[in-house]
Structures are given as structure tokens and as C-alpha cells.
Amino acid sequence: MLTSTVEPSTAARTRPSYSTFPVSVVRLQRRSESFVRVTFGGGSLRDFGTTGLDQRIKVILPLPGIGVSAFPDGIDWYASWRALPEQLRNPIRTYTVRAVRPEAAEIDVDFVLHGDGGPASRWVAGAAVGDELAIVGPHVEAEDPLSGVEWRPGDARTVLLAGDETAAPAVCSILAALPRETRGSAFIEVPCAADIEVTDAPAGVTVTWLPRTHTRRAHGVALSDAVREWTALHLAGRAAAGSVSAVSATEQNDEDDIDIDHGILWEVPQQRSTDDGLYAWLAGEAGAIKSLRRFLVSESGIDRRRVAFMGYWRAGRAELN
Ligand SMILES: Cc1cc2nc3c(=O)[nH]c(=O)nc-3n(C[C@H](O)[C@H](O)[C@H](O)COP(=O)(O)OP(=O)(O)OC[C@H]3O[C@@H](n4cnc5c(N)ncnc54)[C@H](O)[C@@H]3O)c2cc1C
């Protein structure tokens, strides 16, 4: 039985930021070689929050024979879920809301197909209309409507967005919501050319898709090269304009030894930028993002308060819950 509930960190709030929404699959669309769009429906989704951007959600996957019936509700759902015997503990995975249609009580989520090595990818490969799951996501009346959203550019008007296929839904949602005067670049690395989508972005933001099959290079290499090249040009442009604001690695209190095999790479600026300079957002495989973090912060001296770095998954390791 699933009813409204909240994330542990928000339990003290008067109004919960997150709720549990019982859902079923209403449509499945194979978007491309690597992506399946799942449309979830359910009456309670009329109360789903609509901020969009890189809004993250938890997808509660069904267990054979019992579906999501054992998934606990209430404020302490997470602690209760952890206390369940393993055979009753539904797999939980993190995804991005690609579209929200409260009037139709529907949301879309774009899943990457990456084989049968994980419960989410395995589920979506065999998903059928009518499958019942649950989504833990933002409530429309949440006290903090930006809970679970990391895109916080403040007044920045030059943006750099970079991500792999798991970040493509977030990057596309952010691009579509950018103020039209925004300038900058977005780089999206995907498995193959068929995964390229038509993207809605301001005229001043260049969107570059980087299909790996074109280059036959390993995951993250094309993204890394593109970000390095863009950063060199950006810094050269700022130097030519006499507005260099790089800070030294020491000043940045760099912590490059983040252990991405036992922890989560998640470093996002807490304060919003109050000038119209750069804001960068990078998400994808943790090893690739960690190396981009080192390049931008330690080698290029970009102020880490201007960059959000997020390890969305880690090669060779299932999502930690
Ligand atoms: C905030 C956030 C938003 C996200 N949004 C999306 C989204 O919208 N769409 C999306 O598809 N993913 C998204 N992800 C990534 C997704 O949560 C992970 O890919 C997750 O590990 C998938 O779960 P799984 O059960 O399929 O695999 P797991 O059980 O977690 O992992 C099993 C194995 O598969 C490998 N693996 C996991 N993901 C991939 C991959 N993409 N390619 C190759 N190997 C992989 C792991 O390294 C591991 O070896 C997001 C992650 C975060 C943190």
C-alpha cells in the first residue's frame, strides 16, 4: 500500500518535498537504439511537482510475485525499506523526469538500455503496458520546489553542460528551459548516432552530440576532449577580454581523492551565482566526471563554486542505496 511520504532529509518540513506515487506503465516508446521512453500514469500524478530541469526521482522496481506491495509508506519509508528482509526490498534506482503532464496525470522517463546487468535496465527491456511500479518524486505543494534539482545557475548567462547518455534527459530538459539570451555549449555523449534527438535550445547555445560509434573510442573520451577544447577557448576568450578570474588549486581546497568506488561523486555549488559569468553542469559516469572535475578545477582554475559535478553511475558497480 503506497501513500504520500517524504525523503528522510525532509522529514522535519511542514510539507513533504517528496511523495510516493503509485504508477503503472501507460505507454512505451522505443526512441532509439539506446533509449526507451516510459510514460507512467496514475491519479496521484496530478500532484507531481512540475519544476522539470534535472529533477531526479526514485524508481521503485517491482519484485517477482509481489510487485511493489511491500514497499513501505510514511515519513520513514527509507529506513523502513532498509529494515525489510532482502527478498522484500524492491530495487530502487535514480532517474530524471523527462516530462510532466499533471493534467493527464502522466510523467515520462527516458531509460538507457545497457543490457541485463542491472534491475532497472533489465526491467525496461521487458516492460509492458500495465506494469505497476512506484515513483518517489516531488510533490506539487513541496515547501522547497527545487528539492532534487541541481541546476542552479543563479544569474549566470554563459553555460557549459556536459553529460553522457544517462544525463541526456536532464541536459535536454535544462536546454529547453534556458532563458533565450543564454550563451554557451552543451555536449552530450551517446552510444550511437541514432540516439541523437532534436533539441530545443536558445540560439546562442551550441548543442553537440557525440556518438561513440563514430569515433570507436571508450566511454567518456569524446566528452572529455570536447570539454577540454571548449574550456581552453572559453578561458582564452576571457583572457583576451581582460576578465580572467581563475583561482588557484590551493585556494579551491581541492579534494581530488574522492573515492568513487565507495562513495558518490556529488559536488554542487550551494550558493547561486550573482554575476552573469560561467555556470557549468557535468554529469555521467563517475570516473569520467571525476577526471573532468580535476581538469576544470585543478588544471584550469575554474572556480568550483561555478560547477556542479555529478556521478550518475559508476562503471562496474550497481547504484548504492
Ligand atoms: C540524478 C540521476 C539521474 C539519472 N537519470 C537517468 C535517466 O534519466 N536515464 C537513465 O537511463 N539513467 C539515469 N541515471 C543513471 C541510472 O541511475 C544508472 O545508470 C543506474 O545504475 C541504472 O540502474 P540499473 O539497475 O540498470 O543498473 P545497476 O544495478 O545500478 O548497475 C548494474 C551494472 O550496470 C552498470 N551500469 C549502470 N548504468 C549503466 C549505463 N548507463 N551504461 C552502462 N553500464 C551501466 C553498472 O556499472 C553496473 O556494473 C541517473 C542517475 C542519477 C544519479
XYZ file of C-alpha atoms and ligand atoms in Angstrom:
374
model
C 0.000 0.000 0.000
C 1.540 3.307 -1.069
C 0.545 6.746 0.091
C 2.225 10.116 0.481
C 5.626 10.053 2.091
C 8.861 12.054 2.165
C 12.609 11.681 1.819
C 14.371 11.169 5.153
C 16.187 14.518 4.939
C 12.944 16.435 4.591
C 11.013 14.742 7.357
C 11.152 17.807 9.562
C 9.490 20.039 6.995
C 5.889 21.036 7.436
C 5.069 19.970 3.911
C 6.918 16.998 2.440
C 9.190 17.667 -0.553
C 8.862 14.173 -1.914
C 5.935 11.779 -2.084
C 5.477 8.225 -3.236
C 3.306 7.932 -6.318
C 1.871 4.524 -7.258
C 2.069 4.324 -11.058
C 1.557 1.977 -13.958
C 3.065 1.968 -17.415
C 0.674 3.558 -19.892
C 2.945 3.857 -22.938
C 6.327 2.563 -24.090
C 8.216 4.166 -26.919
C 11.490 2.860 -28.264
C 13.086 6.236 -29.005
C 16.311 4.938 -30.462
C 18.897 2.205 -30.221
C 19.703 3.012 -26.594
C 16.631 4.775 -25.177
C 13.144 3.702 -24.169
C 10.672 6.365 -23.077
C 8.307 5.048 -20.416
C 5.143 7.012 -19.742
C 3.873 6.371 -16.239
C 0.283 7.184 -15.288
C -1.677 7.196 -12.060
C -4.236 9.534 -10.490
C -1.843 10.777 -7.815
C 0.493 12.164 -10.507
C -1.836 15.168 -10.719
C 0.065 16.241 -7.586
C 3.520 15.643 -9.093
C 5.847 18.681 -8.951
C 6.495 20.420 -12.260
C 9.895 22.132 -11.917
C 11.472 19.877 -14.561
C 15.140 20.705 -15.319
C 17.296 17.887 -13.896
C 14.639 16.838 -11.372
C 15.625 13.448 -10.006
C 13.234 10.770 -8.898
C 13.487 7.302 -7.440
C 12.016 4.480 -9.478
C 10.821 1.630 -7.272
C 11.083 -1.527 -9.350
C 8.692 -4.466 -8.960
C 9.702 -7.734 -7.319
C 8.556 -11.003 -8.886
C 5.248 -12.094 -7.412
C 4.753 -9.123 -5.110
C 5.357 -6.104 -7.331
C 5.653 -3.013 -5.142
C 3.127 -4.113 -2.495
C 5.817 -4.450 0.199
C 7.294 -1.002 -0.399
C 6.783 0.932 2.839
C 4.941 4.234 3.044
C 5.143 7.041 5.578
C 7.790 9.560 6.515
C 10.348 6.883 7.361
C 9.940 4.909 4.160
C 13.669 4.759 3.531
C 14.567 3.410 6.971
C 11.620 1.001 6.786
C 12.720 -0.170 3.344
C 16.261 -0.791 4.574
C 14.910 -2.792 7.511
C 12.969 -5.170 5.265
C 14.340 -8.666 4.615
C 16.283 -8.620 1.355
C 13.715 -10.652 -0.567
C 11.072 -7.984 0.154
C 13.290 -4.991 -0.619
C 12.370 -3.518 -4.001
C 15.319 -2.325 -6.089
C 15.458 1.488 -6.110
C 17.182 3.411 -8.920
C 17.564 7.123 -9.652
C 16.228 8.676 -12.863
C 15.306 12.072 -14.331
C 11.806 13.219 -15.142
C 11.821 13.976 -18.867
C 8.301 15.434 -18.989
C 5.473 16.093 -16.550
C 1.808 16.377 -17.595
C -0.200 16.830 -14.397
C -3.440 17.427 -16.315
C -3.124 13.947 -17.824
C -1.631 12.510 -14.610
C 1.423 11.344 -16.572
C 5.193 11.618 -16.453
C 7.839 10.445 -18.934
C 11.163 8.886 -18.022
C 13.859 8.056 -20.614
C 15.683 4.847 -19.687
C 19.040 3.864 -21.174
C 19.162 0.216 -22.252
C 22.506 -1.093 -21.070
C 21.902 -4.828 -21.018
C 20.555 -7.067 -18.291
C 23.218 -6.351 -15.678
C 21.018 -4.139 -13.508
C 17.418 -4.363 -12.306
C 16.318 -1.113 -13.957
C 17.802 -1.809 -17.370
C 16.552 -5.410 -17.166
C 13.057 -4.252 -16.216
C 12.752 -1.693 -19.009
C 13.946 -4.175 -21.637
C 10.941 -6.381 -20.820
C 8.493 -3.691 -19.656
C 4.843 -3.907 -20.680
C 1.880 -1.562 -20.544
C 0.123 -2.157 -17.234
C 3.283 -2.916 -15.218
C 2.906 -1.461 -11.719
C 5.774 0.421 -10.051
C 6.140 3.334 -7.690
C 7.922 6.646 -8.108
C 9.287 8.702 -5.231
C 9.245 12.231 -6.590
C 8.498 15.892 -5.881
C 5.077 16.928 -4.628
C 3.472 19.963 -6.237
C 2.963 21.542 -2.816
C 6.514 20.878 -1.622
C 7.905 23.505 0.677
C 11.087 23.535 -1.434
C 10.082 23.196 -5.107
C 13.763 22.781 -6.076
C 14.384 19.746 -3.906
C 16.089 17.158 -6.129
C 17.057 19.782 -8.727
C 20.769 20.591 -9.040
C 20.605 23.060 -11.936
C 21.014 26.322 -10.020
C 22.767 28.801 -12.314
C 21.704 31.948 -10.475
C 22.409 34.943 -12.726
C 24.979 33.134 -14.896
C 24.343 33.644 -18.612
C 27.181 31.533 -20.062
C 26.628 27.822 -19.577
C 28.541 24.622 -20.151
C 26.516 21.405 -19.984
C 28.243 18.053 -20.431
C 26.936 14.565 -19.893
C 26.742 11.023 -21.176
C 23.572 9.177 -22.206
C 22.290 8.889 -18.629
C 22.426 12.688 -18.370
C 20.890 13.300 -21.819
C 17.316 13.566 -20.425
C 18.447 16.152 -17.868
C 20.529 18.138 -20.367
C 17.647 18.239 -22.876
C 15.168 19.392 -20.203
C 17.547 22.088 -18.965
C 18.256 23.327 -22.503
C 14.553 23.679 -23.253
C 14.063 25.777 -20.111
C 17.026 28.157 -20.518
C 16.332 31.868 -20.882
C 16.582 32.614 -24.594
C 19.505 35.052 -24.133
C 21.732 32.321 -22.631
C 25.022 31.575 -24.414
C 27.355 28.594 -24.217
C 27.605 24.953 -25.204
C 26.164 21.547 -24.416
C 27.973 18.274 -25.131
C 26.074 15.002 -24.944
C 27.926 11.716 -25.471
C 25.656 8.864 -26.581
C 26.288 5.283 -27.699
C 25.413 5.849 -31.378
C 24.184 8.386 -33.940
C 20.633 7.009 -33.807
C 20.416 8.310 -30.210
C 20.684 11.943 -31.301
C 17.494 13.905 -30.553
C 16.175 17.162 -31.905
C 16.991 19.586 -29.123
C 15.201 22.765 -28.158
C 17.882 25.251 -27.033
C 18.495 29.006 -27.184
C 20.152 30.195 -30.412
C 23.296 31.175 -28.506
C 23.830 27.686 -27.061
C 25.573 25.211 -29.359
C 24.460 21.617 -28.824
C 26.930 18.911 -29.875
C 26.040 15.232 -29.758
C 28.998 12.888 -29.553
C 28.084 9.377 -30.748
C 30.713 6.867 -29.617
C 30.277 4.583 -32.646
C 31.575 7.414 -34.850
C 34.894 7.543 -33.056
C 35.133 3.988 -31.682
C 36.520 5.497 -28.530
C 35.904 4.390 -24.959
C 33.123 5.846 -22.822
C 33.855 9.424 -21.792
C 36.786 10.131 -24.103
C 34.880 12.214 -26.662
C 33.140 14.132 -23.863
C 36.432 14.828 -22.151
C 38.052 16.097 -25.361
C 35.090 18.334 -26.133
C 35.023 19.874 -22.648
C 38.787 20.438 -22.683
C 38.636 22.156 -26.047
C 35.670 24.328 -25.043
C 37.331 25.319 -21.771
C 40.569 26.345 -23.484
C 38.641 28.572 -25.880
C 36.484 29.985 -23.082
C 39.490 30.852 -20.921
C 41.388 32.313 -23.887
C 38.368 34.484 -24.700
C 38.152 35.719 -21.133
C 41.881 36.418 -21.026
C 41.630 38.399 -24.279
C 38.759 40.370 -22.773
C 40.866 41.062 -19.693
C 38.470 39.315 -17.339
C 40.439 36.343 -16.048
C 39.058 35.110 -12.754
C 40.731 31.747 -12.386
C 41.594 30.731 -8.826
C 44.491 28.564 -7.762
C 44.085 24.903 -6.904
C 45.177 25.644 -3.334
C 42.501 28.287 -2.914
C 39.974 25.752 -4.106
C 40.712 23.265 -1.317
C 40.685 20.558 -3.948
C 39.639 17.085 -2.871
C 40.529 15.050 -5.884
C 40.891 11.869 -3.904
C 37.128 11.315 -3.696
C 36.717 7.519 -3.572
C 34.199 6.971 -6.345
C 34.108 3.207 -5.784
C 32.798 3.549 -2.249
C 31.083 6.926 -2.254
C 29.137 9.179 -4.544
C 30.749 11.925 -6.596
C 28.324 14.761 -5.989
C 29.658 18.261 -5.691
C 27.200 21.039 -6.388
C 27.523 24.736 -5.522
C 25.195 25.704 -2.716
C 25.188 29.409 -3.460
C 23.693 30.872 -6.590
C 25.940 32.938 -8.813
C 25.170 36.637 -8.590
C 27.054 37.609 -11.742
C 26.411 36.733 -15.356
C 29.607 34.630 -15.763
C 30.003 30.886 -16.299
C 27.925 28.119 -14.766
C 28.862 24.536 -15.649
C 26.928 21.312 -15.039
C 28.549 17.915 -15.646
C 27.007 14.501 -15.083
C 27.626 10.936 -16.159
C 29.880 8.005 -15.328
C 31.692 8.879 -12.093
C 35.224 8.111 -13.315
C 34.780 10.319 -16.377
C 33.233 13.142 -14.336
C 35.944 12.909 -11.700
C 38.611 13.385 -14.341
C 36.743 16.362 -15.816
C 36.481 17.817 -12.343
C 40.231 17.543 -11.926
C 40.771 19.217 -15.300
C 38.371 22.110 -14.715
C 39.174 22.819 -11.073
C 42.823 21.818 -10.571
C 44.293 22.298 -14.022
C 42.197 25.144 -15.444
C 41.499 27.035 -12.227
C 37.774 27.342 -12.847
C 36.096 28.317 -9.608
C 34.474 25.151 -8.265
C 31.588 27.274 -6.972
C 30.603 27.669 -10.620
C 30.482 23.975 -11.453
C 28.139 21.131 -10.495
C 29.778 17.682 -10.826
C 27.580 14.603 -10.500
C 28.472 10.931 -10.812
C 25.222 9.467 -12.176
C 26.561 5.898 -12.216
C 29.828 4.075 -11.704
C 31.214 1.567 -14.202
C 31.292 -1.916 -12.688
C 29.211 -1.012 -9.652
C 25.450 -1.119 -9.018
C 23.760 2.009 -7.675
C 24.274 2.382 -3.938
C 21.102 2.684 -1.884
C 20.334 12.117 -10.545
C 20.413 10.956 -11.524
C 19.619 10.981 -12.651
C 19.688 9.929 -13.584
N 18.872 9.968 -14.690
C 18.886 8.925 -15.567
C 17.979 8.905 -16.691
O 17.131 9.784 -16.857
N 18.064 7.843 -17.540
C 18.964 6.813 -17.342
O 18.963 5.860 -18.138
N 19.800 6.808 -16.281
C 19.767 7.817 -15.387
N 20.608 7.808 -14.295
C 21.582 6.711 -14.181
C 20.977 5.445 -13.578
O 20.521 5.703 -12.268
C 22.073 4.357 -13.531
O 22.501 4.045 -14.842
C 21.650 3.116 -12.790
O 22.815 2.458 -12.360
C 20.823 2.160 -13.627
O 20.408 1.103 -12.801
P 20.450 -0.434 -13.255
O 19.592 -1.165 -12.298
O 20.131 -0.527 -14.703
O 21.981 -0.828 -13.066
P 22.772 -1.065 -11.673
O 22.209 -2.234 -10.926
O 22.839 0.216 -10.915
O 24.216 -1.434 -12.202
C 24.487 -2.737 -12.729
C 25.685 -2.660 -13.659
O 25.343 -1.871 -14.791
C 26.308 -0.834 -14.971
N 25.601 0.360 -15.496
C 24.709 1.157 -14.851
N 24.266 2.128 -15.686
C 24.906 1.928 -16.875
C 24.875 2.582 -18.136
N 24.090 3.642 -18.362
N 25.659 2.109 -19.137
C 26.454 1.018 -18.938
N 26.520 0.350 -17.763
C 25.742 0.791 -16.755
C 26.895 -0.602 -13.587
O 28.176 -0.065 -13.695
C 26.891 -1.988 -13.001
O 28.044 -2.683 -13.397
C 20.560 8.842 -13.363
C 21.330 8.810 -12.182
C 21.266 9.850 -11.280
C 22.091 9.797 -10.019
